[in-house]
CSV table of C-alpha atoms in Angstrom, one decimal:
chain,number,residue,atom,x,y,z
A,676,UNK,CA,-10.4,9.7,80.3
A,677,UNK,CA,-13.5,8.5,81.9
A,678,UNK,CA,-15.8,11.2,81.1
A,679,UNK,CA,-14.0,11.5,77.3
A,680,UNK,CA,-15.6,7.7,77.3
A,681,UNK,CA,-19.0,8.3,79.1
A,682,UNK,CA,-19.5,11.2,75.7
A,683,UNK,CA,-17.9,8.5,73.4
A,684,UNK,CA,-20.9,5.9,74.5
A,685,UNK,CA,-23.4,8.5,74.9
A,686,UNK,CA,-22.8,10.2,71.4
A,687,UNK,CA,-23.1,5.9,70.0
A,688,UNK,CA,-26.1,5.7,72.1
A,689,UNK,CA,-27.8,8.6,70.0
A,690,UNK,CA,-26.0,7.7,66.8
A,691,UNK,CA,-27.7,4.1,67.3
A,692,UNK,CA,-31.1,5.3,67.5
A,693,UNK,CA,-31.3,8.0,64.8
A,694,UNK,CA,-30.6,7.9,61.2
A,695,UNK,CA,-28.5,11.2,60.7
A,696,UNK,CA,-28.9,11.3,56.9
A,697,UNK,CA,-26.4,13.6,54.5
A,698,UNK,CA,-23.9,15.0,56.3
A,699,UNK,CA,-23.7,18.9,56.6
A,700,UNK,CA,-21.8,21.2,58.8
A,701,UNK,CA,-25.3,22.5,60.4
A,702,UNK,CA,-28.2,20.3,62.3
A,703,UNK,CA,-31.3,21.3,61.0
A,704,UNK,CA,-34.0,22.1,63.3
A,705,UNK,CA,-36.2,19.0,62.4
A,706,UNK,CA,-32.9,16.6,63.4
A,707,UNK,CA,-32.2,18.6,66.7
A,708,UNK,CA,-35.4,17.8,67.4
A,709,UNK,CA,-35.2,13.8,66.8
A,710,UNK,CA,-32.1,14.2,68.4
A,711,UNK,CA,-33.2,15.5,71.6
A,712,UNK,CA,-36.2,13.5,71.8
A,713,UNK,CA,-35.3,10.4,70.6
A,714,UNK,CA,-33.1,8.7,73.2
A,715,UNK,CA,-35.1,10.2,75.7
A,716,UNK,CA,-38.6,8.9,75.9
A,717,UNK,CA,-39.9,5.6,75.1
A,718,UNK,CA,-43.3,8.0,74.8
A,719,UNK,CA,-42.3,10.8,72.8
A,720,UNK,CA,-45.0,13.2,73.1
A,721,UNK,CA,-45.0,15.1,70.0
A,722,UNK,CA,-45.9,18.6,70.1
A,723,UNK,CA,-42.7,18.7,72.6
A,724,UNK,CA,-40.6,21.8,72.4
A,725,UNK,CA,-37.4,20.4,73.7
A,726,UNK,CA,-36.1,24.2,74.1
A,727,UNK,CA,-38.5,26.4,76.4
A,728,UNK,CA,-40.9,23.2,77.7
A,729,UNK,CA,-40.3,22.1,80.9
A,730,UNK,CA,-37.2,19.8,81.5
A,731,UNK,CA,-39.0,16.5,81.7
A,732,UNK,CA,-42.0,17.4,79.1
A,733,UNK,CA,-42.1,14.1,76.9
A,734,UNK,CA,-41.6,11.7,79.6
A,735,UNK,CA,-44.9,10.0,81.0
A,736,UNK,CA,-45.0,8.2,84.2
A,737,UNK,CA,-47.5,5.3,85.7
A,738,UNK,CA,-47.7,6.0,89.3
A,739,UNK,CA,-49.1,3.4,90.9
A,740,UNK,CA,-48.3,4.2,94.5
A,741,UNK,CA,-50.3,6.1,97.2
A,742,UNK,CA,-49.7,7.6,100.6
A,743,UNK,CA,-46.9,9.9,100.7
A,744,UNK,CA,-43.6,8.8,99.6
A,745,UNK,CA,-44.3,7.7,96.5
A,746,UNK,CA,-46.8,10.6,95.5
A,747,UNK,CA,-44.3,12.9,96.7
A,748,UNK,CA,-41.8,11.6,94.5
A,749,UNK,CA,-44.2,11.7,91.2
A,750,UNK,CA,-45.6,15.1,91.8
A,751,UNK,CA,-42.0,16.2,91.4
A,752,UNK,CA,-41.9,14.5,88.7
A,753,UNK,CA,-44.9,16.2,87.4
A,754,UNK,CA,-43.6,19.6,88.7
A,755,UNK,CA,-40.9,19.3,86.4
A,756,UNK,CA,-43.2,18.7,83.3
A,757,UNK,CA,-43.9,14.6,83.4
A,758,UNK,CA,-46.8,13.4,82.4
A,759,UNK,CA,-48.4,11.7,84.9
A,760,UNK,CA,-51.1,9.1,85.5
A,761,UNK,CA,-52.2,8.4,89.1
A,762,UNK,CA,-53.4,5.0,89.2
A,763,UNK,CA,-55.8,4.4,91.9
A,764,UNK,CA,-58.4,2.1,93.8
A,765,UNK,CA,-61.8,2.1,91.6
A,766,UNK,CA,-63.9,2.2,94.9
A,767,UNK,CA,-62.0,4.0,97.4
A,768,UNK,CA,-58.7,5.7,95.8
A,769,UNK,CA,-55.6,6.6,97.5
A,770,UNK,CA,-55.7,6.2,101.0
A,771,UNK,CA,-55.0,9.4,101.9
A,772,UNK,CA,-58.8,11.1,100.1
A,773,UNK,CA,-60.0,9.8,103.3
A,774,UNK,CA,-57.6,11.2,105.6
A,775,UNK,CA,-59.0,14.1,107.2
A,776,UNK,CA,-60.3,16.6,108.5
A,777,UNK,CA,-59.1,19.1,107.7
A,778,UNK,CA,-61.2,19.0,104.0
A,779,UNK,CA,-61.8,21.0,101.0
A,780,UNK,CA,-66.0,20.8,100.4
A,781,UNK,CA,-66.9,20.6,96.8
A,782,UNK,CA,-68.7,23.4,95.3
A,783,UNK,CA,-70.7,21.3,93.1
A,784,UNK,CA,-73.1,18.1,93.8
A,785,UNK,CA,-71.5,14.9,92.4
A,786,UNK,CA,-73.5,12.3,94.0
A,787,UNK,CA,-74.3,10.9,90.3
A,788,UNK,CA,-71.0,11.6,88.7
A,789,UNK,CA,-70.0,7.9,88.8
A,790,UNK,CA,-71.4,6.3,86.1
A,791,UNK,CA,-74.2,3.7,85.9
A,792,UNK,CA,-72.5,1.0,84.4
A,793,UNK,CA,-69.8,0.9,87.0
A,794,UNK,CA,-69.9,-2.8,88.8
A,795,UNK,CA,-67.8,-1.2,91.3
A,796,UNK,CA,-69.4,1.6,93.2
A,797,UNK,CA,-66.9,4.2,94.5
A,798,UNK,CA,-67.2,5.7,97.7
A,799,UNK,CA,-68.6,8.8,97.5
A,800,UNK,CA,-67.4,11.3,100.5
A,801,UNK,CA,-69.5,13.9,100.8
A,802,UNK,CA,-67.0,16.1,103.3
A,803,UNK,CA,-64.9,17.1,100.0
A,804,UNK,CA,-61.2,16.4,99.0
A,805,UNK,CA,-58.7,16.0,101.9
A,806,UNK,CA,-56.1,18.4,102.6
A,807,UNK,CA,-53.6,15.8,102.9
A,808,UNK,CA,-54.9,14.6,99.2
A,809,UNK,CA,-54.2,17.4,97.8
A,810,UNK,CA,-51.2,18.5,99.0
A,811,UNK,CA,-48.9,15.9,97.2
A,812,UNK,CA,-51.2,15.1,93.9
A,813,UNK,CA,-51.1,17.8,91.6
A,814,UNK,CA,-50.0,18.1,87.9
A,815,UNK,CA,-51.3,14.4,87.7
A,816,UNK,CA,-54.0,12.2,86.4
A,817,UNK,CA,-56.6,10.4,87.9
A,818,UNK,CA,-57.3,7.0,86.5
A,819,UNK,CA,-59.3,4.2,88.1
A,820,UNK,CA,-58.2,0.7,87.8
A,821,UNK,CA,-58.7,-2.8,89.7
A,822,UNK,CA,-55.2,-4.4,89.7
A,823,UNK,CA,-56.8,-7.6,90.9
A,824,UNK,CA,-58.7,-8.0,87.7
A,825,UNK,CA,-57.4,-9.5,84.3
A,826,UNK,CA,-58.6,-6.4,82.6
A,827,UNK,CA,-57.4,-4.2,84.7
A,828,UNK,CA,-53.8,-5.9,84.8
A,829,UNK,CA,-53.8,-5.8,80.8
A,830,UNK,CA,-54.7,-2.2,80.6
A,831,UNK,CA,-51.2,-1.3,83.3
A,832,UNK,CA,-49.0,-3.3,80.8
A,833,UNK,CA,-50.6,-1.0,78.1
A,834,UNK,CA,-49.9,1.6,79.9
A,835,UNK,CA,-46.3,0.4,80.9
A,836,UNK,CA,-45.5,0.0,77.4
A,837,UNK,CA,-46.5,3.5,76.2
A,838,UNK,CA,-44.7,5.2,79.6
A,839,UNK,CA,-40.8,5.8,80.1
A,840,UNK,CA,-41.6,5.4,84.3
A,841,UNK,CA,-43.5,3.3,86.8
A,842,UNK,CA,-43.1,4.2,90.2
A,843,UNK,CA,-45.2,1.8,92.8
A,844,UNK,CA,-44.8,1.1,96.4
A,845,UNK,CA,-46.6,-1.9,97.5
A,846,UNK,CA,-44.6,-4.9,99.2
A,847,UNK,CA,-41.7,-6.6,97.5
A,848,UNK,CA,-43.0,-9.4,95.5
A,849,UNK,CA,-46.7,-8.1,95.4
A,850,UNK,CA,-46.7,-6.4,92.4
A,851,UNK,CA,-45.2,-9.5,90.5
A,852,UNK,CA,-47.8,-12.0,91.5
A,853,UNK,CA,-49.9,-9.5,90.1
A,854,UNK,CA,-47.9,-10.2,86.8
A,855,UNK,CA,-47.0,-5.8,86.8
A,856,UNK,CA,-43.7,-6.5,88.6
A,857,UNK,CA,-40.2,-5.1,86.8
A,858,UNK,CA,-39.4,-8.4,85.3
A,859,UNK,CA,-42.6,-8.6,83.4
A,860,UNK,CA,-43.1,-5.1,82.1
A,861,UNK,CA,-39.3,-5.1,80.8
A,862,UNK,CA,-41.0,-7.3,78.5
A,863,UNK,CA,-43.6,-4.9,76.9
A,864,UNK,CA,-41.0,-2.1,77.5
A,865,UNK,CA,-37.2,-2.6,77.6
A,866,UNK,CA,-36.4,1.6,78.0
A,867,UNK,CA,-38.4,1.5,81.3
A,868,UNK,CA,-37.5,2.8,84.4
A,869,UNK,CA,-39.4,1.0,87.3
A,870,UNK,CA,-39.2,2.3,90.9
A,871,UNK,CA,-40.2,0.5,94.2
A,872,UNK,CA,-40.3,2.3,97.3
A,873,UNK,CA,-40.6,0.0,100.1
A,874,UNK,CA,-40.0,0.1,104.1
A,875,UNK,CA,-37.1,-2.0,103.7
A,876,UNK,CA,-36.2,-2.6,100.4
A,877,UNK,CA,-36.5,-5.5,98.1
A,878,UNK,CA,-34.2,-7.9,99.8
A,879,UNK,CA,-33.1,-8.8,103.5
A,880,UNK,CA,-35.2,-10.4,106.1
A,881,UNK,CA,-37.6,-7.3,106.8
A,882,UNK,CA,-38.0,-7.0,102.7
A,883,UNK,CA,-41.7,-8.1,103.3
A,884,UNK,CA,-42.7,-6.2,106.2
A,885,UNK,CA,-44.6,-3.4,105.8
A,886,UNK,CA,-43.1,-0.2,106.9
A,887,UNK,CA,-44.4,3.4,107.6
A,888,UNK,CA,-42.7,6.6,108.1
A,889,UNK,CA,-43.0,6.4,112.0
A,890,UNK,CA,-42.1,2.9,112.2
A,891,UNK,CA,-38.8,3.8,110.4
A,892,UNK,CA,-38.4,7.3,112.4
A,893,UNK,CA,-37.7,4.7,115.8
A,894,UNK,CA,-36.5,1.6,113.8
A,895,UNK,CA,-33.7,3.5,111.9
A,896,UNK,CA,-32.1,5.7,115.0
A,897,UNK,CA,-34.0,9.2,113.8
A,898,UNK,CA,-37.0,8.9,116.5
A,899,UNK,CA,-34.1,8.6,119.4
A,900,UNK,CA,-32.4,11.6,118.5
A,901,UNK,CA,-35.2,13.3,118.5
A,902,UNK,CA,-36.6,15.5,121.3
A,903,UNK,CA,-35.3,17.7,124.6
A,904,UNK,CA,-32.5,15.7,126.8
A,905,UNK,CA,-34.6,15.3,129.8
A,906,UNK,CA,-37.9,14.2,127.8
A,907,UNK,CA,-38.7,10.9,125.6
A,908,UNK,CA,-37.8,10.3,121.8
A,909,UNK,CA,-40.5,11.6,119.8
A,910,UNK,CA,-41.5,11.8,116.0
A,911,UNK,CA,-40.3,14.9,113.6
A,912,UNK,CA,-43.4,16.9,113.0
A,913,UNK,CA,-44.2,16.0,109.5
A,914,UNK,CA,-43.6,12.6,107.9
A,915,UNK,CA,-39.8,13.2,107.1
A,916,UNK,CA,-38.9,10.2,106.4
A,917,UNK,CA,-41.2,9.3,103.8
A,918,UNK,CA,-41.0,13.1,102.1
A,919,UNK,CA,-37.1,12.4,102.1
A,920,UNK,CA,-37.6,8.8,100.8
A,921,UNK,CA,-39.7,10.6,97.9
A,922,UNK,CA,-36.6,13.2,97.1
A,923,UNK,CA,-34.3,10.3,96.7
A,924,UNK,CA,-36.4,8.0,94.6
A,925,UNK,CA,-36.7,11.0,92.1
A,926,UNK,CA,-33.2,12.0,92.0
A,927,UNK,CA,-32.2,7.9,91.3
A,928,UNK,CA,-35.1,8.4,88.4
A,929,UNK,CA,-33.6,10.8,87.0
A,930,UNK,CA,-30.4,9.3,87.2
A,931,UNK,CA,-31.6,6.5,85.7
A,932,UNK,CA,-33.3,8.5,83.0
A,933,UNK,CA,-29.9,10.1,82.2
A,934,UNK,CA,-28.5,6.3,81.9
A,935,UNK,CA,-31.0,5.4,79.5
A,936,UNK,CA,-29.9,8.0,77.1
A,937,UNK,CA,-26.2,6.2,77.1
A,938,UNK,CA,-27.5,2.8,76.9
A,939,UNK,CA,-31.0,2.8,75.6
A,940,UNK,CA,-32.5,0.6,77.6
A,941,UNK,CA,-34.3,1.1,81.3
A,942,UNK,CA,-33.3,-0.6,84.8
A,943,UNK,CA,-35.1,-1.0,88.2
A,944,UNK,CA,-34.5,1.3,91.2
A,945,UNK,CA,-35.3,-0.2,95.0
A,946,UNK,CA,-35.8,2.5,97.5
A,947,UNK,CA,-36.7,2.3,101.1
A,948,UNK,CA,-37.9,4.1,104.0
A,949,UNK,CA,-34.6,2.2,106.2
A,950,UNK,CA,-32.0,3.6,103.6
A,951,UNK,CA,-32.8,6.8,102.8
A,952,UNK,CA,-33.7,7.3,107.0
A,953,UNK,CA,-30.0,5.8,107.7
A,954,UNK,CA,-28.2,8.0,104.5
A,955,UNK,CA,-29.8,11.2,107.2
A,956,UNK,CA,-28.2,10.5,110.0
A,957,UNK,CA,-24.7,11.9,108.6
A,958,UNK,CA,-22.4,13.0,111.3
A,959,UNK,CA,-24.6,11.0,113.9
A,960,UNK,CA,-24.2,8.2,112.3
A,961,UNK,CA,-20.7,7.9,111.0
A,962,UNK,CA,-19.7,9.0,114.8
A,963,UNK,CA,-21.3,5.8,115.4
A,964,UNK,CA,-20.1,3.5,113.4
A,965,UNK,CA,-16.3,4.7,113.2
A,966,UNK,CA,-16.3,5.4,116.9
A,967,UNK,CA,-18.5,3.8,118.6
A,968,UNK,CA,-20.2,7.1,120.3
A,969,UNK,CA,-23.7,6.0,121.2
A,970,UNK,CA,-26.4,9.5,120.1
A,971,UNK,CA,-28.3,11.3,122.3
A,972,UNK,CA,-31.0,13.9,122.3
A,973,UNK,CA,-30.0,17.4,122.1
A,974,UNK,CA,-33.5,19.5,122.0
A,975,UNK,CA,-32.5,22.5,119.9
A,976,UNK,CA,-28.9,22.2,120.9
A,977,UNK,CA,-26.0,20.8,118.8
A,978,UNK,CA,-23.9,18.1,120.3
A,979,UNK,CA,-20.4,19.9,118.7
A,980,UNK,CA,-21.3,23.7,118.5
A,981,UNK,CA,-22.1,26.2,121.4
A,982,UNK,CA,-24.3,28.5,121.6
A,983,UNK,CA,-26.3,26.7,118.9
A,984,UNK,CA,-29.9,26.7,120.1
A,985,UNK,CA,-33.0,28.2,121.1
A,986,UNK,CA,-33.5,30.8,123.3
A,987,UNK,CA,-36.4,31.9,124.9
A,988,UNK,CA,-37.3,35.8,125.4
A,989,UNK,CA,-40.4,37.9,126.9
A,990,UNK,CA,-42.5,36.9,123.6
A,991,UNK,CA,-41.3,34.0,122.0
A,992,UNK,CA,-38.0,31.6,121.1
A,993,UNK,CA,-35.8,32.7,118.9
A,994,UNK,CA,-32.6,30.4,117.2
A,995,UNK,CA,-28.9,30.9,117.1
A,996,UNK,CA,-26.7,29.5,115.8
A,997,UNK,CA,-22.7,30.7,116.4
A,998,UNK,CA,-20.4,28.3,113.8
A,999,UNK,CA,-17.2,30.1,114.9
A,1000,UNK,CA,-15.6,32.6,117.1
A,1001,UNK,CA,-16.2,35.4,115.6
A,1002,UNK,CA,-20.0,35.1,115.7
A,1003,UNK,CA,-19.6,34.3,119.3
A,1004,UNK,CA,-18.1,37.4,120.1
A,1005,UNK,CA,-20.2,39.3,117.8
A,1006,UNK,CA,-23.9,37.9,120.0
A,1007,UNK,CA,-22.5,38.5,122.9
A,1008,UNK,CA,-21.3,42.1,122.2
A,1009,UNK,CA,-24.3,43.1,120.5
A,1010,UNK,CA,-26.6,42.1,123.3
A,1011,UNK,CA,-24.4,43.5,125.7
A,1012,UNK,CA,-22.7,41.0,127.7
A,1013,UNK,CA,-19.5,41.5,126.4
A,1014,UNK,CA,-18.2,39.9,129.6
A,1015,UNK,CA,-18.8,36.6,128.1
A,1016,UNK,CA,-16.3,37.3,125.2
A,1017,UNK,CA,-13.4,37.7,127.5
A,1018,UNK,CA,-14.0,34.6,129.9
A,1019,UNK,CA,-11.2,32.1,129.5
A,1020,UNK,CA,-13.9,29.1,129.9
A,1021,UNK,CA,-15.6,30.3,126.5
A,1022,UNK,CA,-12.6,31.5,124.2
A,1023,UNK,CA,-12.9,28.7,122.0
A,1024,UNK,CA,-15.9,26.5,121.2
A,1025,UNK,CA,-14.4,23.3,122.5
A,1026,UNK,CA,-14.1,25.3,126.0
A,1027,UNK,CA,-17.7,26.3,125.4
A,1028,UNK,CA,-18.6,22.7,124.7
A,1029,UNK,CA,-17.2,22.0,128.1
A,1030,UNK,CA,-19.0,25.2,130.0
A,1031,UNK,CA,-21.7,24.6,128.1
A,1032,UNK,CA,-24.5,24.9,130.9
A,1033,UNK,CA,-22.9,28.0,132.5
A,1034,UNK,CA,-22.5,30.1,128.8
A,1035,UNK,CA,-26.0,29.0,127.7
A,1036,UNK,CA,-27.5,30.4,131.6
A,1037,UNK,CA,-25.8,33.8,130.9
A,1038,UNK,CA,-26.8,34.1,127.2
A,1039,UNK,CA,-30.7,33.1,128.6
A,1040,UNK,CA,-30.2,35.3,131.6
A,1041,UNK,CA,-30.0,38.3,128.5
A,1042,UNK,CA,-32.4,37.4,126.8
A,1043,UNK,CA,-35.0,36.4,129.1
A,1044,UNK,CA,-35.3,40.7,130.1
A,1045,UNK,CA,-35.9,41.2,126.2
A,1046,UNK,CA,-39.0,41.1,123.7
A,1047,UNK,CA,-37.9,39.1,120.9
A,1048,UNK,CA,-38.2,41.8,118.5
A,1049,UNK,CA,-35.7,44.0,120.8
A,1050,UNK,CA,-33.3,40.9,120.3
A,1051,UNK,CA,-33.7,40.6,116.8
A,1052,UNK,CA,-32.5,44.5,116.5
A,1053,UNK,CA,-29.6,44.5,118.4
A,1054,UNK,CA,-28.6,41.3,116.5
A,1055,UNK,CA,-29.6,42.8,112.9
A,1056,UNK,CA,-26.4,43.2,110.5
A,1057,UNK,CA,-23.9,41.7,113.4
A,1058,UNK,CA,-23.1,38.6,111.5
A,1059,UNK,CA,-24.7,36.3,113.9
A,1060,UNK,CA,-26.8,34.0,111.8
A,1061,UNK,CA,-30.5,33.9,114.2
A,1062,UNK,CA,-34.3,33.6,113.1
A,1063,UNK,CA,-37.5,33.4,115.1
A,1064,UNK,CA,-38.8,30.3,115.7
A,1065,UNK,CA,-42.2,31.2,114.0
A,1066,UNK,CA,-45.8,29.4,113.9
A,1067,UNK,CA,-47.4,28.3,110.3
A,1068,UNK,CA,-48.8,32.5,110.7
A,1069,UNK,CA,-45.6,33.7,110.9
A,1070,UNK,CA,-44.2,31.7,108.0
A,1071,UNK,CA,-46.4,32.3,106.0
A,1072,UNK,CA,-46.4,36.2,106.6
A,1073,UNK,CA,-42.6,36.1,105.9
A,1074,UNK,CA,-41.7,38.9,103.5
A,1075,UNK,CA,-39.5,36.1,101.3
A,1076,UNK,CA,-42.5,34.0,101.0
A,1077,UNK,CA,-44.1,36.7,98.9
A,1078,UNK,CA,-40.9,37.6,96.9
A,1079,UNK,CA,-40.4,34.4,96.1
A,1080,UNK,CA,-43.3,33.5,95.2
A,1081,UNK,CA,-43.5,30.8,97.0
A,1082,UNK,CA,-47.5,30.1,97.5
A,1083,UNK,CA,-49.0,30.0,94.4
A,1084,UNK,CA,-52.8,29.6,94.0
A,1085,UNK,CA,-54.8,27.6,91.3
A,1086,UNK,CA,-58.5,26.8,90.3
A,1087,UNK,CA,-59.7,23.3,91.3
A,1088,UNK,CA,-62.9,22.7,89.4
A,1089,UNK,CA,-64.5,20.9,92.2
A,1090,UNK,CA,-63.2,22.6,95.2
A,1091,UNK,CA,-62.9,26.1,94.0
A,1092,UNK,CA,-59.7,28.7,94.5
A,1093,UNK,CA,-57.3,26.1,96.0
A,1094,UNK,CA,-53.7,27.5,97.3
A,1095,UNK,CA,-50.4,25.4,97.2
A,1096,UNK,CA,-46.8,25.8,97.8
A,1097,UNK,CA,-45.0,26.5,94.6
A,1098,UNK,CA,-42.4,23.9,93.2
A,1099,UNK,CA,-39.1,24.2,95.7
A,1100,UNK,CA,-36.2,24.9,92.7
A,1101,UNK,CA,-36.9,27.2,89.5
A,1102,UNK,CA,-35.2,26.8,86.1
A,1103,UNK,CA,-34.3,29.8,84.4
A,1104,UNK,CA,-34.2,28.8,80.9
A,1105,UNK,CA,-37.5,26.4,81.8
A,1106,UNK,CA,-39.5,27.6,84.1
A,1107,UNK,CA,-41.8,25.5,86.5
A,1108,UNK,CA,-45.8,25.8,87.0
A,1109,UNK,CA,-48.6,24.0,88.6
A,1110,UNK,CA,-50.7,23.5,85.5
A,1111,UNK,CA,-52.9,20.9,86.8
A,1112,UNK,CA,-54.6,20.7,90.3
A,1113,UNK,CA,-55.1,17.3,92.0
A,1114,UNK,CA,-57.6,15.0,90.1
A,1115,UNK,CA,-60.7,14.4,91.2
A,1116,UNK,CA,-60.8,10.0,91.6
A,1117,UNK,CA,-60.9,8.8,88.2
A,1118,UNK,CA,-61.4,12.4,86.5
A,1119,UNK,CA,-58.9,10.9,84.2
A,1120,UNK,CA,-60.5,7.7,83.5
A,1121,UNK,CA,-61.8,7.7,80.1
A,1122,UNK,CA,-59.7,10.2,78.3
A,1123,UNK,CA,-56.3,8.6,79.5
A,1124,UNK,CA,-57.8,5.1,77.7
A,1125,UNK,CA,-59.4,7.2,74.9
A,1126,UNK,CA,-56.4,9.5,74.1
A,1127,UNK,CA,-53.3,6.8,74.8
A,1128,UNK,CA,-54.4,3.4,74.5
A,1129,UNK,CA,-57.4,4.2,71.6
A,1130,UNK,CA,-59.6,2.4,73.6
A,1131,UNK,CA,-63.4,2.7,72.0
A,1132,UNK,CA,-66.5,4.2,74.2
A,1133,UNK,CA,-67.9,0.6,74.0
A,1134,UNK,CA,-64.6,-1.1,75.1
A,1135,UNK,CA,-64.6,1.5,78.4
A,1136,UNK,CA,-67.8,1.0,78.8
A,1137,UNK,CA,-67.1,-2.8,79.1
A,1138,UNK,CA,-64.4,-2.8,81.4
A,1139,UNK,CA,-66.6,-0.8,83.9
A,1140,UNK,CA,-68.8,-3.7,83.7
A,1141,UNK,CA,-66.6,-5.7,84.1
A,1142,UNK,CA,-65.1,-4.2,87.0
A,1143,UNK,CA,-62.2,-3.6,85.9
A,1144,UNK,CA,-62.2,0.4,86.1
A,1145,UNK,CA,-64.5,3.0,87.3
A,1146,UNK,CA,-65.4,6.2,85.3
A,1147,UNK,CA,-67.2,9.4,86.2
A,1148,UNK,CA,-69.0,12.4,84.9
A,1149,UNK,CA,-67.9,15.4,87.3
A,1150,UNK,CA,-68.7,17.6,84.5
A,1151,UNK,CA,-65.5,18.9,83.7
C-alpha cells in the first residue's frame, strides 16, 4: 500500500510539472526527455542525454566546503556526473592546497597568472599542487569568492538560484550570519538541497564547537577501540571519520534529490562527524547500549571470532579470517597442524574464544616456520579466507587493481600527467569517468560567471577590483 501511494505521488508530482499535451499511446522522445529532466533539476542543462549520460548529468552543485569530508562528498557527486562548482577563498584557496609535502610541481611558470586588477593578492605556492588537495577535488570547477564581501555574497545567491545542491562545512550558524544559510538561499530556490557538514551537528550543546577527524575519532569511541591490546589508543591510518561522513552526506543528498522528484521541493540535510562515527561503531555500540559491555582494543584480533587475526611469517604478516568451524578445520589441516582440529578445546567458536591464547600460539608457531609465500600457497583454494598484509607498493601491484582499472591517469595542464584512484563503483549503462583534473585556484571563476550568470567582462573586472573575487589567466 505504501509503495502504491508513493508511486501515485510521484506520478502526480511529475504531471503537475509538465504539460503532457495530446493523449497518445506512446510517449514522444521530446516528451520523454522533458519528463525525465524537469522534476529532477533546478538548473537543467539542455544538452543532457538522460539515457546515456552519467546519472547526475544536469545537476549542479555549489560546493562551499573545504578540507576533506565535504570535498570527498562533492567529488563523489562530480564522479556521478554533477557539475561541481568549488567555491574557494580568493587568496589561499582550500586549506589543503598548503598541506604538504608531497606536492606535484608545476610544469609551467604561473607567477603572473593572477589578474593585475585583483584587489586581493592570491598566494602563489611555488611548490606546486599538494597531493592532499589533488586527492579529493577532481571533476570540479574552481571559483574564488570572498564570502565576507557583499558582492561575493550576492554572487553566491545568484549561483544558488541556478543550482540543485549546496554543500558547506562551516560552523553551524556561520553561513546564516553571512546571509547564505539554508533559510536564506531557500528564498531564491525552494528546490535547493542544502547539505551542512559539521563536527557535532546543527543543534545540541557542542554544535558551535569545531570538529576535526582526530577529535571525533577520540571523542566518539573509535580511537579507544583501535590499537594493540597492550598499547595505547591510536588513530586509524587515514582520516576515516571525515571520509565516512562524506559518504553518508553523499547518500543523504541523493535521497533528498529523489524526494524532490516527489515533492518538487528541496530540504536541509544536517550531517555530522560525531553522528557518522557513532553509527559506524555498529556491534561495539549495540553491545554497550543494550548490554552495558564496555569495549576494548583487540589489535588485529576479533572479539567474538577465533582465529581471526594477523599472523607473522618469516617474510611478513598475513591475515586469517575463520568465520566458521569448516574454515578452521581447513586452515589447520592445510598448514600441517591437524591435531588442533581434533583438540576438544577448539571444537567450536565459543571454545576457541575461551582458549584463544593457546590456539593462537599454536597457529603462530607453525606460521613462524613458513615464508608468507609458502603459507599462501598451502592455503590457496582451501576455503580459508586470508590475505597478505600489503604495503602501498604491494597493494598497487595487485593484479585485481590492474584488471579492474582502479587507477586512472589524466593530464593536468598545470602539473602534467597525474594518476588518480578511479571511482569505486561502476554502472553498466552510464559508465563513470574522470573528465576534469583537480582545478587550479580560481581556474574557472571567469568562465562560470560568464556562462552561468551572464556577467560581462567589465562586471567581472569590477568585482576583482572590489575584492569580491579573484581571477586568473593560466593559459588554458
